[in-house]
Amino acid sequence: MPSEPVTTMDSGSADTQAAPLSSAAPMALAAVDPGYYVERCELARGGMGQIIAARDLRLDRRVAIKELRVQSPELRARFEREVLLTARLQHPSIVNIHEAGRWPSGEPFYAMKLVAGRALDETVATAQNLSQRIALLPHVLAVADALAYAHQQRVIHRDLKPNNVLVGEFGETVVIDWGLAKDLQRTEDSVRRAALASEPDETCDGDVLGTPAYMPPEQALGETVDERADVYAIGALLYFVLAGVAPYSGTTTLEVLDAVLHGAPIPLDQREPGVAPDLLAIVRRAMARNAADRYPTARELAEDLRRFQAGQLVGAHHYSLSQLIRRWFSRHRTPIAVAAVALLALIVIGIASVAKIVRAERRATAQQVLAETSRAEAEQHRDFMLGDLRAKLEAVGKLQLLGDVAAEMKAYYARRPATRDPLERRQRAQAAHNLGDVLRERGDLAGAMREYHAGLAIRAALSAELTGSVDHRALADSHNRVGDVRVEQGNFAGALSAYQSAVAITRGLAAGDPANTTWTRDLALGHQKVGDVLLEQGAVAAALFEYEAGRDRLLPLVAREPENTGWLRGLSVMHENVSDALRAQGNLEPALVQQRAALAIAEKLVAREPENAVYLRDLAICHSKLGNLHRASNALDEALARYRTALGMSAALAERDPSNADWQRGVGIMRRKVGDVLLATGDRAGAVASYREALRIAEQLVARDGNNASWKKDLAGIRTDLSAIKD
């Protein structure tokens, strides 16, 4: 049974110090009929307001409603400022506001996303030991990322504490209660206008606000604070997660404030001796009493946490020679001679061609290929099948041939005894991933996830044992594959967690070798995948930020090597993603510029390799998205032409490999888009015919895997379209 959604409201609570606000004219909140919200139940109540759970009848969704019950100009100004600041922050780990208004009786309120889960302090309380608390580190990292985003928007929270962080049932982390947040940009503008006193959101020196146990000394003194106050609070949050208790305690608020002002907290390693020195160093730097000694930004704190998770050296810790030697030996448990052999073996690549593999597949099975050749040749085939074969078959549209080969390679390793040899373990992981790729292409998401997790477990163990980038990069790849399947299953919170794990590993690698273009490319891919999830969740501004960051990483690479097809394709995709986000914001002209840039690169790649199925699919998608932009601009003739071009290309690809569910779905999507435009231009019969073809494909895919959320969504949508025409 899911736990009760938890949201907290600290206005007027005993442990939060409020500061006076100057009065200001209230914002124009529209009156809202309370009848829109039914099935109400109280979640939390403070001295001046309350939070209730309710169901919004208009969109049939559960929400949390925060409302101000005590009427005064100062409190109303603070509440309205909270609404504006929170609504401005579009990030998956910051609570999302759906609506703001006032009841007919005058009380202001806002409705926000209802997070099913519990507060971080309750989550920590259930952890029975340090190992279980360390497993909660991703939530602290998510908070640091959210605050880094807020700081980029020039907003600081000023009241970060465990019960202002919600941990959802699906692993999501959400920072709530921005009632004490401060808009630094507005402060700067106000100072320049010499009108600070008229700003209702600013406090003056001497005011103390926040929660004492998690606030830095300068905040406890009522001094002006900046982003580094939140950095301290994140450090205090990390202290709490690792120790299980707050950095400071007392029987009254004044006792806690006095403790904060007169000295550092009990050292973390005294409270919990088992904490790694790296984490101790991160906490110490984040919670430095002098703001100048802390991490300058929340992003830098987040990067150090990522480096710790990835097994890299963290910037806050100064390693002794003995520590470095111990770390090196702990990661080199396999004898050096075996490691050398493994490294040499990785260099060996099979010389067999795709034609030879296909002929062998026609003669019998992949098992017979191994049986009919010499042992040395079989080893070459094995390496080739684990490496280049998938890309080569995908490029010629014959990925279905990989199915038997991948299954046989998995069975081959299953028959062999367990080994500690790194090379063979890497091959086992790759064999599992190859099979997972085939299963995913066929639409068997459960099977694909099973194989990906098997490969991920092997790679995680190798990364923990060995240094070097090979295994860490492979582990990031595993996390990305798991995230891809979770997206198709509709588990966007889980997908975001997987993608962020991959990005954390890659950032750790990039920190050790900033000039390595491989890490730059991988980080761009990470930005893209995180952006895709954010866009799906409706966080358009945050998605655009990720996409533009990915594009900007790739532009210098392409300028340096304009003929590098891998970088070119990546840049085309990033232009396309930026276009998607701009279109979602309604900025159609700049979206069209970005989409045309994507199309130009896609056409260039197809001109180089006219039979490359991957490039052809990219080009079809470009035409489809240009059609979307023309349709949004009501240029229906241009939209129909683009859609039909994309449909023709998609249908040709689907004929190459009927087992490829993704390509089949592409045909169905284009059939539906063509039907939409035909209907809009008055061609009802043509629209119905196109919709019926889309329905046939969607029904076939759902029959193949009824758990695929994307396919079920497609099927429901096309049925709705046909029903609307009949009505």
XYZ file of C-alpha atoms in Angstrom:
727
model
C 0.000 0.000 0.000
C 1.551 3.352 -1.010
C 2.538 5.628 1.818
C 0.620 8.836 2.393
C 1.900 11.791 0.330
C 3.828 14.149 2.572
C 4.234 17.871 2.260
C 5.303 20.192 5.050
C 4.527 23.797 5.825
C 6.809 25.559 8.264
C 5.362 29.066 8.317
C 4.893 29.761 12.000
C 6.365 26.470 13.240
C 8.572 26.457 16.299
C 11.911 25.688 14.636
C 11.760 28.204 11.797
C 12.660 31.825 12.436
C 10.648 34.315 10.372
C 11.606 37.871 9.513
C 9.297 40.865 9.087
C 8.372 42.014 5.610
C 7.380 45.431 4.430
C 3.903 45.671 3.032
C 3.241 45.841 -0.679
C 0.258 45.842 -2.982
C -1.031 42.278 -3.379
C -0.619 40.541 -6.725
C -3.763 40.046 -8.793
C -4.710 36.470 -7.914
C -7.825 35.331 -9.751
C -10.756 33.970 -7.787
C -11.075 30.180 -8.089
C -14.145 28.082 -7.402
C -13.283 25.754 -4.477
C -15.659 23.238 -6.029
C -12.924 22.394 -8.538
C -11.053 20.620 -5.719
C -12.768 17.679 -4.024
C -11.890 14.756 -1.749
C -9.920 17.043 0.543
C -7.882 15.848 3.505
C -5.452 17.773 5.665
C -1.773 16.868 5.362
C -0.139 19.541 7.530
C -1.058 22.632 9.503
C 1.079 25.528 10.699
C 0.414 28.651 12.681
C -0.626 30.637 9.625
C -1.680 28.142 6.991
C -2.295 24.568 6.030
C -1.684 22.015 3.299
C -4.400 19.705 2.083
C -4.526 16.901 -0.465
C -7.324 17.090 -3.000
C -8.424 15.952 -6.430
C -8.608 18.528 -9.223
C -11.854 17.740 -11.076
C -10.765 19.589 -14.207
C -7.729 17.398 -14.943
C -8.660 14.478 -12.678
C -5.378 14.486 -10.780
C -4.351 14.527 -7.147
C -2.714 17.746 -5.950
C -1.490 19.354 -2.747
C -2.994 22.754 -1.915
C -1.153 25.247 0.282
C -3.348 28.036 1.571
C -2.776 31.032 3.819
C -5.336 31.199 6.607
C -4.082 34.280 8.499
C -4.640 37.559 6.685
C -2.039 40.351 6.952
C -0.274 42.401 4.263
C 3.138 41.069 5.289
C 2.169 37.397 5.263
C 0.249 37.774 2.018
C 3.276 39.429 0.383
C 5.513 36.596 1.539
C 3.036 33.973 0.323
C 2.683 35.615 -3.088
C 6.456 35.868 -3.414
C 6.701 32.143 -2.658
C 4.198 31.456 -5.440
C 6.112 33.513 -7.986
C 9.559 32.163 -7.113
C 8.474 28.525 -6.976
C 6.562 28.757 -10.251
C 9.654 30.241 -11.897
C 11.854 27.286 -10.948
C 11.196 24.525 -13.491
C 13.240 21.548 -12.316
C 12.247 17.911 -11.635
C 13.573 18.134 -8.072
C 11.707 21.354 -7.244
C 8.005 21.181 -6.431
C 5.886 22.093 -9.457
C 3.039 24.611 -9.125
C -0.112 23.868 -11.145
C -2.312 26.837 -10.226
C -2.377 29.891 -7.959
C -5.396 31.927 -6.971
C -7.652 32.982 -4.128
C -10.810 31.498 -2.720
C -13.999 33.596 -2.857
C -13.471 34.331 0.850
C -10.151 36.011 -0.028
C -7.527 33.522 1.201
C -4.685 33.014 -1.311
C -3.629 29.480 -2.244
C -1.651 27.510 -4.746
C -1.986 23.933 -5.992
C 1.158 21.884 -6.568
C 2.261 18.402 -7.493
C 1.404 15.852 -4.806
C 4.461 13.704 -4.118
C 3.665 10.192 -2.923
C 6.351 9.361 -0.374
C 7.763 10.799 2.810
C 10.158 13.453 4.051
C 13.902 12.788 4.114
C 14.044 12.822 7.923
C 11.495 9.980 8.049
C 13.436 8.089 5.379
C 16.683 8.441 7.330
C 14.924 7.282 10.497
C 14.112 3.951 8.833
C 17.759 3.301 7.882
C 19.239 0.809 10.320
C 22.944 1.367 9.699
C 25.490 3.530 7.911
C 25.375 1.424 4.754
C 21.644 2.036 4.404
C 22.121 5.756 5.039
C 24.908 5.983 2.452
C 22.443 4.491 -0.032
C 20.465 7.737 0.407
C 23.310 9.858 -1.017
C 21.610 10.153 -4.453
C 18.850 12.154 -2.749
C 21.395 14.630 -1.359
C 22.966 14.856 -4.807
C 19.541 15.551 -6.324
C 19.030 18.358 -3.787
C 22.423 19.827 -4.694
C 21.502 19.711 -8.391
C 18.157 21.394 -7.703
C 19.805 24.157 -5.686
C 22.480 24.591 -8.366
C 19.665 25.180 -10.868
C 17.902 27.606 -8.514
C 21.157 29.504 -7.939
C 21.603 29.813 -11.679
C 18.202 31.516 -11.650
C 19.570 33.751 -8.831
C 17.265 32.267 -6.184
C 18.410 30.902 -2.811
C 16.237 28.704 -0.561
C 17.433 29.748 2.942
C 15.457 27.039 4.758
C 16.807 23.737 3.488
C 16.305 20.908 5.998
C 15.322 17.221 5.937
C 11.571 17.749 6.187
C 11.706 20.185 3.262
C 12.997 17.359 1.067
C 10.525 14.709 -0.092
C 11.568 11.236 -1.198
C 9.004 9.784 -3.595
C 7.926 6.181 -3.983
C 9.705 5.914 -7.336
C 13.029 7.343 -6.197
C 12.334 10.987 -7.052
C 13.622 13.782 -4.801
C 11.691 17.052 -4.451
C 12.691 20.228 -2.590
C 9.622 21.988 -1.197
C 8.647 25.051 0.871
C 10.292 28.019 -0.826
C 8.513 30.422 1.521
C 11.801 31.934 2.764
C 13.482 31.944 -0.646
C 15.245 35.092 -1.809
C 15.538 36.486 -5.328
C 19.128 37.742 -5.466
C 18.663 39.380 -8.851
C 15.725 41.369 -7.574
C 17.807 42.463 -4.594
C 20.593 43.669 -6.884
C 18.123 45.554 -9.065
C 16.503 47.057 -5.976
C 19.825 48.275 -4.629
C 20.635 49.865 -7.949
C 17.277 51.653 -7.785
C 17.913 52.632 -4.133
C 14.504 51.225 -3.300
C 15.215 48.146 -1.231
C 12.700 49.070 1.421
C 9.828 48.766 -1.034
C 10.625 45.141 -1.844
C 8.466 42.713 0.142
C 10.776 39.735 -0.453
C 13.935 41.113 1.140
C 15.118 41.050 4.703
C 17.470 43.487 6.342
C 20.654 42.846 8.280
C 19.785 41.677 11.774
C 16.793 39.573 10.721
C 17.165 35.855 11.508
C 15.183 33.411 9.419
C 15.449 29.716 8.643
C 15.932 26.578 10.697
C 18.847 27.003 13.155
C 20.146 23.431 13.103
C 20.877 23.683 9.357
C 21.779 27.372 8.929
C 25.293 28.839 8.618
C 26.670 31.242 11.235
C 26.184 34.347 9.084
C 22.495 33.496 8.700
C 22.174 32.907 12.444
C 23.644 36.388 12.967
C 21.057 37.890 10.624
C 23.697 38.985 8.116
C 23.219 39.166 4.357
C 23.585 35.720 2.791
C 24.179 34.371 -0.710
C 24.337 30.986 -2.443
C 26.953 29.749 0.009
C 24.326 29.698 2.751
C 22.511 26.994 0.798
C 25.839 25.194 0.240
C 26.240 25.056 4.028
C 22.689 23.730 4.393
C 23.372 20.981 1.832
C 26.451 20.038 3.856
C 24.349 19.967 7.022
C 21.808 17.808 5.195
C 24.615 15.414 4.206
C 25.827 15.398 7.834
C 22.311 14.426 8.930
C 22.013 11.646 6.366
C 25.375 10.129 7.336
C 25.089 10.555 11.119
C 21.342 10.098 11.492
C 21.146 13.229 13.663
C 21.216 16.967 12.976
C 24.542 18.834 13.295
C 23.162 20.896 16.192
C 20.474 20.189 18.775
C 18.904 21.805 21.812
C 15.722 21.952 23.855
C 14.802 25.414 22.514
C 15.398 27.372 19.331
C 17.591 29.849 21.217
C 19.801 27.020 22.497
C 20.318 25.769 18.952
C 21.077 29.281 17.673
C 23.597 29.760 20.462
C 25.314 26.479 19.547
C 25.524 27.491 15.885
C 27.054 30.858 16.786
C 29.652 29.551 19.220
C 31.351 26.672 17.472
C 31.425 23.871 14.944
C 29.185 20.828 15.446
C 30.453 17.552 16.879
C 32.791 16.152 14.195
C 30.974 13.727 11.929
C 33.571 10.973 12.361
C 32.973 11.057 16.130
C 29.266 10.488 15.619
C 29.793 7.889 12.880
C 33.370 6.501 12.719
C 32.679 4.471 9.565
C 32.177 7.444 7.216
C 34.715 7.495 4.374
C 37.378 10.233 4.604
C 36.247 11.585 1.232
C 32.723 12.207 2.545
C 34.059 13.693 5.764
C 36.061 16.166 3.679
C 33.000 17.096 1.589
C 30.953 17.779 4.741
C 33.746 19.795 6.343
C 34.208 22.012 3.316
C 30.487 22.531 2.733
C 29.938 23.408 6.417
C 32.980 25.652 6.831
C 32.126 28.439 9.260
C 33.712 31.030 6.971
C 31.661 31.268 3.789
C 34.825 31.901 1.742
C 36.130 28.444 2.709
C 33.061 26.593 1.389
C 32.366 25.312 -2.080
C 31.720 28.480 -4.102
C 28.622 26.933 -5.690
C 26.178 24.102 -5.149
C 27.212 22.722 -8.545
C 30.812 22.239 -7.354
C 29.547 20.454 -4.247
C 27.407 18.233 -6.478
C 30.421 17.468 -8.676
C 32.439 16.311 -5.661
C 29.572 14.031 -4.600
C 29.464 12.606 -8.116
C 33.194 11.975 -8.042
C 32.773 10.109 -4.778
C 29.983 7.980 -6.254
C 32.098 7.241 -9.318
C 35.081 6.177 -7.208
C 37.158 9.209 -8.251
C 39.275 11.474 -6.040
C 37.187 14.283 -4.557
C 38.442 17.837 -4.634
C 37.721 18.579 -0.966
C 40.024 15.855 0.360
C 43.828 16.004 0.427
C 45.071 12.465 -0.079
C 48.267 11.218 1.555
C 50.638 8.989 -0.397
C 49.623 5.985 1.700
C 45.937 6.632 0.969
C 46.605 6.828 -2.753
C 48.577 3.579 -2.666
C 45.843 1.792 -0.699
C 43.202 3.004 -3.149
C 45.298 1.792 -6.086
C 45.834 -1.683 -4.633
C 42.172 -2.033 -3.610
C 41.245 -1.547 -7.252
C 43.888 -3.948 -8.589
C 43.074 -7.197 -6.859
C 43.526 -9.179 -10.065
C 47.217 -10.017 -10.656
C 48.958 -7.538 -12.905
C 49.902 -10.256 -15.375
C 46.254 -11.185 -15.912
C 45.315 -7.512 -16.242
C 47.984 -7.083 -18.893
C 46.658 -10.066 -20.816
C 43.136 -8.675 -20.539
C 44.277 -5.317 -21.853
C 45.999 -6.956 -24.820
C 42.958 -9.107 -25.477
C 40.774 -5.997 -25.631
C 42.895 -4.748 -28.515
C 42.207 -7.861 -30.583
C 39.190 -7.310 -32.865
C 37.692 -9.970 -35.058
C 38.501 -9.648 -38.763
C 35.372 -11.480 -39.947
C 33.033 -9.531 -42.194
C 29.275 -9.122 -41.927
C 28.862 -11.187 -45.089
C 30.623 -14.153 -43.484
C 28.427 -13.957 -40.381
C 25.257 -13.730 -42.483
C 26.309 -16.730 -44.623
C 27.042 -18.711 -41.459
C 23.633 -17.753 -40.069
C 21.950 -19.003 -43.202
C 23.839 -22.321 -43.060
C 22.864 -23.027 -39.490
C 23.065 -21.137 -36.222
C 25.694 -19.107 -34.483
C 26.573 -22.205 -32.451
C 27.462 -24.042 -35.652
C 29.646 -21.127 -36.690
C 31.687 -21.627 -33.548
C 31.743 -25.415 -33.993
C 32.757 -25.421 -37.666
C 35.786 -23.173 -37.308
C 39.041 -23.617 -35.539
C 39.298 -22.477 -31.945
C 41.375 -19.449 -32.919
C 38.872 -18.403 -35.595
C 36.011 -18.945 -33.156
C 37.665 -16.561 -30.729
C 37.885 -13.981 -33.504
C 34.210 -14.453 -34.327
C 33.343 -14.140 -30.650
C 35.130 -10.813 -30.320
C 33.536 -9.534 -33.506
C 30.038 -10.598 -32.484
C 30.447 -8.864 -29.124
C 31.812 -5.699 -30.702
C 31.267 -4.426 -34.219
C 28.544 -6.784 -35.425
C 25.577 -4.931 -33.920
C 26.542 -1.589 -35.457
C 27.233 -3.151 -38.849
C 23.949 -5.073 -38.959
C 21.987 -2.051 -37.738
C 23.520 0.092 -40.482
C 22.284 -2.292 -43.210
C 18.881 -2.829 -41.605
C 19.476 -6.474 -40.643
C 19.480 -6.257 -36.876
C 17.163 -9.268 -36.655
C 20.175 -11.464 -37.551
C 21.787 -10.475 -34.260
C 19.066 -12.261 -32.259
C 20.307 -15.823 -32.622
C 23.936 -14.723 -32.424
C 23.345 -12.771 -29.194
C 21.363 -15.610 -27.596
C 24.076 -18.113 -28.502
C 26.832 -15.911 -27.093
C 24.879 -15.572 -23.831
C 24.438 -19.361 -23.692
C 28.134 -19.831 -24.500
C 29.155 -17.898 -21.401
C 26.455 -19.540 -19.288
C 28.104 -22.904 -20.021
C 31.505 -21.669 -18.930
C 32.549 -21.713 -15.261
C 32.589 -18.473 -13.277
C 35.822 -16.529 -13.536
C 37.586 -13.503 -12.083
C 39.227 -12.731 -15.427
C 38.305 -9.099 -16.228
C 38.326 -9.692 -19.982
C 35.825 -12.530 -19.881
C 33.639 -10.694 -17.408
C 33.542 -7.713 -19.760
C 32.573 -10.045 -22.576
C 29.805 -11.584 -20.473
C 28.415 -8.126 -19.766
C 28.552 -7.181 -23.449
C 26.842 -10.434 -24.430
C 23.990 -9.648 -22.007
C 23.676 -6.126 -23.405
C 23.654 -7.347 -27.011
C 20.810 -9.698 -26.195
C 19.041 -6.885 -24.328
C 19.341 -4.660 -27.400
C 17.687 -7.299 -29.586
C 14.894 -7.904 -27.071
C 14.263 -4.173 -26.793
C 14.081 -3.809 -30.581
C 11.521 -6.615 -30.625
C 9.475 -4.884 -27.928
C 10.292 -7.257 -25.053
C 11.056 -4.564 -22.483
C 10.981 -6.897 -19.484
C 13.470 -9.212 -21.165
C 15.672 -6.304 -22.198
C 15.676 -4.904 -18.659
C 16.644 -8.313 -17.280
C 19.662 -8.521 -19.588
C 20.684 -4.909 -19.001
C 20.608 -5.394 -15.237
C 22.717 -8.530 -15.602
C 25.315 -6.614 -17.585
C 25.140 -3.653 -15.206
C 25.854 -5.866 -12.192
C 29.011 -7.241 -13.836
C 30.214 -3.801 -14.859
C 29.515 -2.314 -11.431
C 31.657 -5.013 -9.833
C 34.487 -4.413 -12.315
C 34.337 -0.650 -11.740
C 34.609 -1.191 -7.994
C 37.663 -3.446 -8.384
C 39.661 -1.814 -11.179
C 40.906 1.666 -12.037
C 40.903 3.033 -15.531
C 38.177 4.445 -17.703
C 37.130 1.320 -19.621
C 34.922 -0.209 -16.942
C 33.572 3.091 -15.648
C 32.502 4.169 -19.121
C 30.907 0.767 -19.701
C 28.996 1.141 -16.423
C 27.678 4.539 -17.539
C 26.518 2.881 -20.763
C 24.625 0.270 -18.727
C 22.849 2.961 -16.719
C 21.850 4.693 -19.969
C 20.378 1.477 -21.380
C 18.374 0.900 -18.213
C 17.144 4.495 -18.434
C 16.086 4.010 -22.053
C 13.897 1.036 -21.135
C 12.392 2.891 -18.181
C 11.397 5.725 -20.525
C 9.581 3.256 -22.754
C 7.897 1.780 -19.667
C 6.711 5.247 -18.649
C 8.862 5.270 -15.482
C 10.337 8.737 -15.978
C 11.549 9.182 -12.395
C 13.440 5.896 -12.647
C 14.819 6.868 -16.054
C 16.047 10.210 -14.728
C 17.793 8.449 -11.841
C 19.539 6.051 -14.243
C 20.611 8.837 -16.606
C 21.917 10.954 -13.745
C 23.979 7.997 -12.524
C 25.543 7.749 -15.978
C 26.253 11.484 -16.056
C 27.836 11.324 -12.586
C 30.262 8.636 -13.743
C 31.127 10.504 -16.937
C 31.710 13.756 -15.079
C 34.098 11.918 -12.783
C 36.016 10.645 -15.815
C 36.032 14.085 -17.431
C 37.364 15.648 -14.238
C 40.420 13.401 -14.455
C 40.995 14.062 -18.173
C 39.245 17.281 -19.258
C 40.758 17.263 -22.773
C 39.389 13.814 -23.642
C 36.810 14.307 -26.394
C 35.173 10.949 -25.612
C 33.987 12.280 -22.266
C 32.770 15.473 -23.945
C 30.671 13.417 -26.366
C 29.364 11.216 -23.566
C 28.428 14.239 -21.449
C 26.535 15.706 -24.405
C 24.612 12.433 -24.652
C 23.874 12.668 -20.939
C 22.495 16.185 -21.335
C 20.269 14.925 -24.138
C 18.851 11.998 -22.188
C 18.201 14.037 -19.040
C 16.597 16.719 -21.194
C 14.313 14.173 -22.853
C 12.927 13.112 -19.471
C 12.539 16.705 -18.281
C 10.643 17.595 -21.455
C 8.380 14.568 -20.979
C 7.709 15.726 -17.404
C 6.799 19.222 -18.587
C 9.916 20.952 -17.209
C 10.505 22.719 -20.535
C 12.945 25.395 -19.330
C 15.112 22.837 -17.551
C 15.019 20.576 -20.627
C 16.091 23.459 -22.873
C 18.979 24.178 -20.504
C 20.159 20.550 -20.797
C 19.782 20.447 -24.579
C 21.664 23.698 -25.106
C 24.427 22.483 -22.786
C 24.741 19.300 -24.855
C 24.753 21.215 -28.135
C 27.384 23.626 -26.870
C 29.652 20.729 -25.865
C 29.494 19.291 -29.383
C 29.919 22.469 -31.447
C 33.694 22.816 -30.728
C 34.234 19.126 -31.515
C 32.545 19.407 -34.907
C 34.459 22.621 -35.651
C 37.678 20.730 -34.916
C 36.772 17.633 -36.960
C 33.936 18.514 -39.361
C 34.067 15.080 -41.021
C 33.620 13.051 -37.834
C 30.287 11.321 -38.454
C 29.713 10.423 -34.811
C 30.034 14.012 -33.673
C 28.016 15.275 -36.625
C 25.139 12.927 -35.854
C 25.225 13.905 -32.192
C 25.103 17.605 -33.086
C 22.157 17.018 -35.437
C 20.231 15.320 -32.653
C 21.037 18.130 -30.194
C 19.817 20.805 -32.656
C 16.633 18.765 -32.976
C 16.211 18.547 -29.200
C 16.714 22.291 -28.754
C 14.054 22.787 -31.431
C 11.638 20.520 -29.550
C 12.010 22.537 -26.350
C 11.660 25.873 -28.146
C 8.508 24.620 -29.867
C 7.115 23.546 -26.496
C 7.661 27.126 -25.300
C 5.860 28.478 -28.368
C 9.026 29.978 -29.897
C 8.389 28.652 -33.406
C 10.828 30.752 -35.453
C 13.974 29.890 -33.435
C 12.714 26.305 -33.266
C 12.556 26.234 -37.061
C 16.148 27.512 -37.291
C 17.387 24.725 -35.017
C 15.395 22.032 -36.848
C 16.728 23.137 -40.230
C 20.260 22.927 -38.851
C 19.502 19.347 -37.761
C 18.075 18.534 -41.207
C 21.144 19.888 -43.014
C 23.451 17.595 -41.035
C 21.133 14.581 -41.427
C 21.022 15.091 -45.208
C 24.814 15.344 -45.302
C 25.194 12.021 -43.489
C 22.691 10.230 -45.740
C 24.490 11.585 -48.802
C 27.663 9.952 -47.518
C 26.025 6.606 -46.703
C 22.697 6.330 -48.574
C 21.953 2.824 -47.228
C 22.766 3.513 -43.581
C 19.516 2.765 -41.771
C 20.446 4.820 -38.703
C 21.068 7.947 -40.790
C 17.897 7.352 -42.810
C 15.817 7.105 -39.648
C 17.358 10.331 -38.328
C 16.459 12.072 -41.579
C 12.873 10.794 -41.428
C 12.544 12.166 -37.895
C 13.886 15.553 -39.048
C 11.225 15.757 -41.770
C 8.545 14.758 -39.260
C 9.569 17.453 -36.785
C 9.713 20.081 -39.483
C 6.156 19.014 -40.281
C 5.242 19.594 -36.646
C 6.568 23.162 -36.820
C 4.758 23.913 -40.088
C 1.561 22.497 -38.628
C 1.918 24.654 -35.505
C 2.251 27.662 -37.822
C -0.889 26.524 -39.716
C 1.144 25.903 -42.890
C -0.740 22.658 -43.517
C 0.425 21.999 -47.087
C 4.076 22.181 -46.019
C 3.336 20.022 -42.988
C 1.620 17.344 -45.101
C 4.536 17.258 -47.554
C 7.056 16.770 -44.717
C 4.924 14.099 -43.055
C 4.535 12.139 -46.292
C 8.282 12.278 -46.908
C 8.905 10.960 -43.400
C 6.231 8.276 -43.882
C 7.844 6.999 -47.078
C 11.260 6.757 -45.450
C 9.853 5.089 -42.324
C 7.922 2.517 -44.354
C 11.043 1.630 -46.363
C 12.992 1.057 -43.159
C 10.226 -1.086 -41.639
C 10.289 -3.314 -44.721
C 13.990 -3.973 -44.165
C 13.431 -5.378 -40.683
C 9.785 -6.262 -39.849
C 10.863 -7.395 -36.365
C 12.089 -3.893 -35.459
C 9.267 -2.577 -33.283
C 10.716 0.923 -33.165
C 10.616 1.242 -36.949
C 7.098 -0.193 -37.089
C 5.995 2.337 -34.505
C 7.553 5.098 -36.601
C 5.285 4.158 -39.493
C 2.239 4.236 -37.215
C 3.150 7.646 -35.837
C 3.545 9.095 -39.316
C 0.237 7.551 -40.461
C -1.465 9.308 -37.577
C 0.194 12.651 -38.319
C -0.809 12.458 -41.973
C -4.369 11.692 -40.823
C -4.352 14.737 -38.534
C -3.462 17.095 -41.382
C -5.887 15.484 -43.838
C -8.676 15.919 -41.302
C -7.706 19.555 -40.748
C -7.865 20.207 -44.508
C -11.302 18.591 -44.821
C -10.286 15.228 -46.299
C -12.284 13.098 -43.864
C -12.086 9.880 -45.872
C -8.326 10.174 -46.286
C -7.917 10.866 -42.578
C -9.966 7.795 -41.596
C -7.935 5.551 -43.919
C -4.665 6.840 -42.496
C -5.892 6.518 -38.896
C -6.978 2.914 -39.497
C -3.500 1.999 -40.725
C -2.040 3.609 -37.616
C -4.551 1.681 -35.470
C -3.560 -1.630 -37.061
C 0.109 -1.053 -36.273
C -0.584 0.116 -32.710
C -2.753 -2.938 -32.002
C -0.034 -5.262 -33.303
C 2.594 -3.650 -31.093
C 0.462 -3.724 -27.932
C -0.356 -7.374 -28.641
C 3.388 -7.981 -28.692
C 3.978 -6.291 -25.297
C 1.018 -5.005 -23.306
C 3.314 -3.407 -20.711
C 4.934 -0.907 -23.071
C 3.613 2.468 -21.912
C 4.494 4.278 -25.151
C 2.654 1.752 -27.298
C -0.405 1.790 -25.072
C -0.438 5.581 -25.217
C -0.250 5.433 -29.033
C -3.144 2.975 -29.164
C -5.337 5.038 -26.843
C -4.630 8.183 -28.855
C -5.507 6.720 -32.242
C -8.687 5.171 -30.872
C -9.659 8.587 -29.533
C -9.000 10.159 -32.945
C -11.199 7.650 -34.747
C -13.921 7.949 -32.130
C -13.942 11.733 -32.490
C -14.462 11.434 -36.261
C -17.364 9.043 -35.791
C -18.957 11.332 -33.241
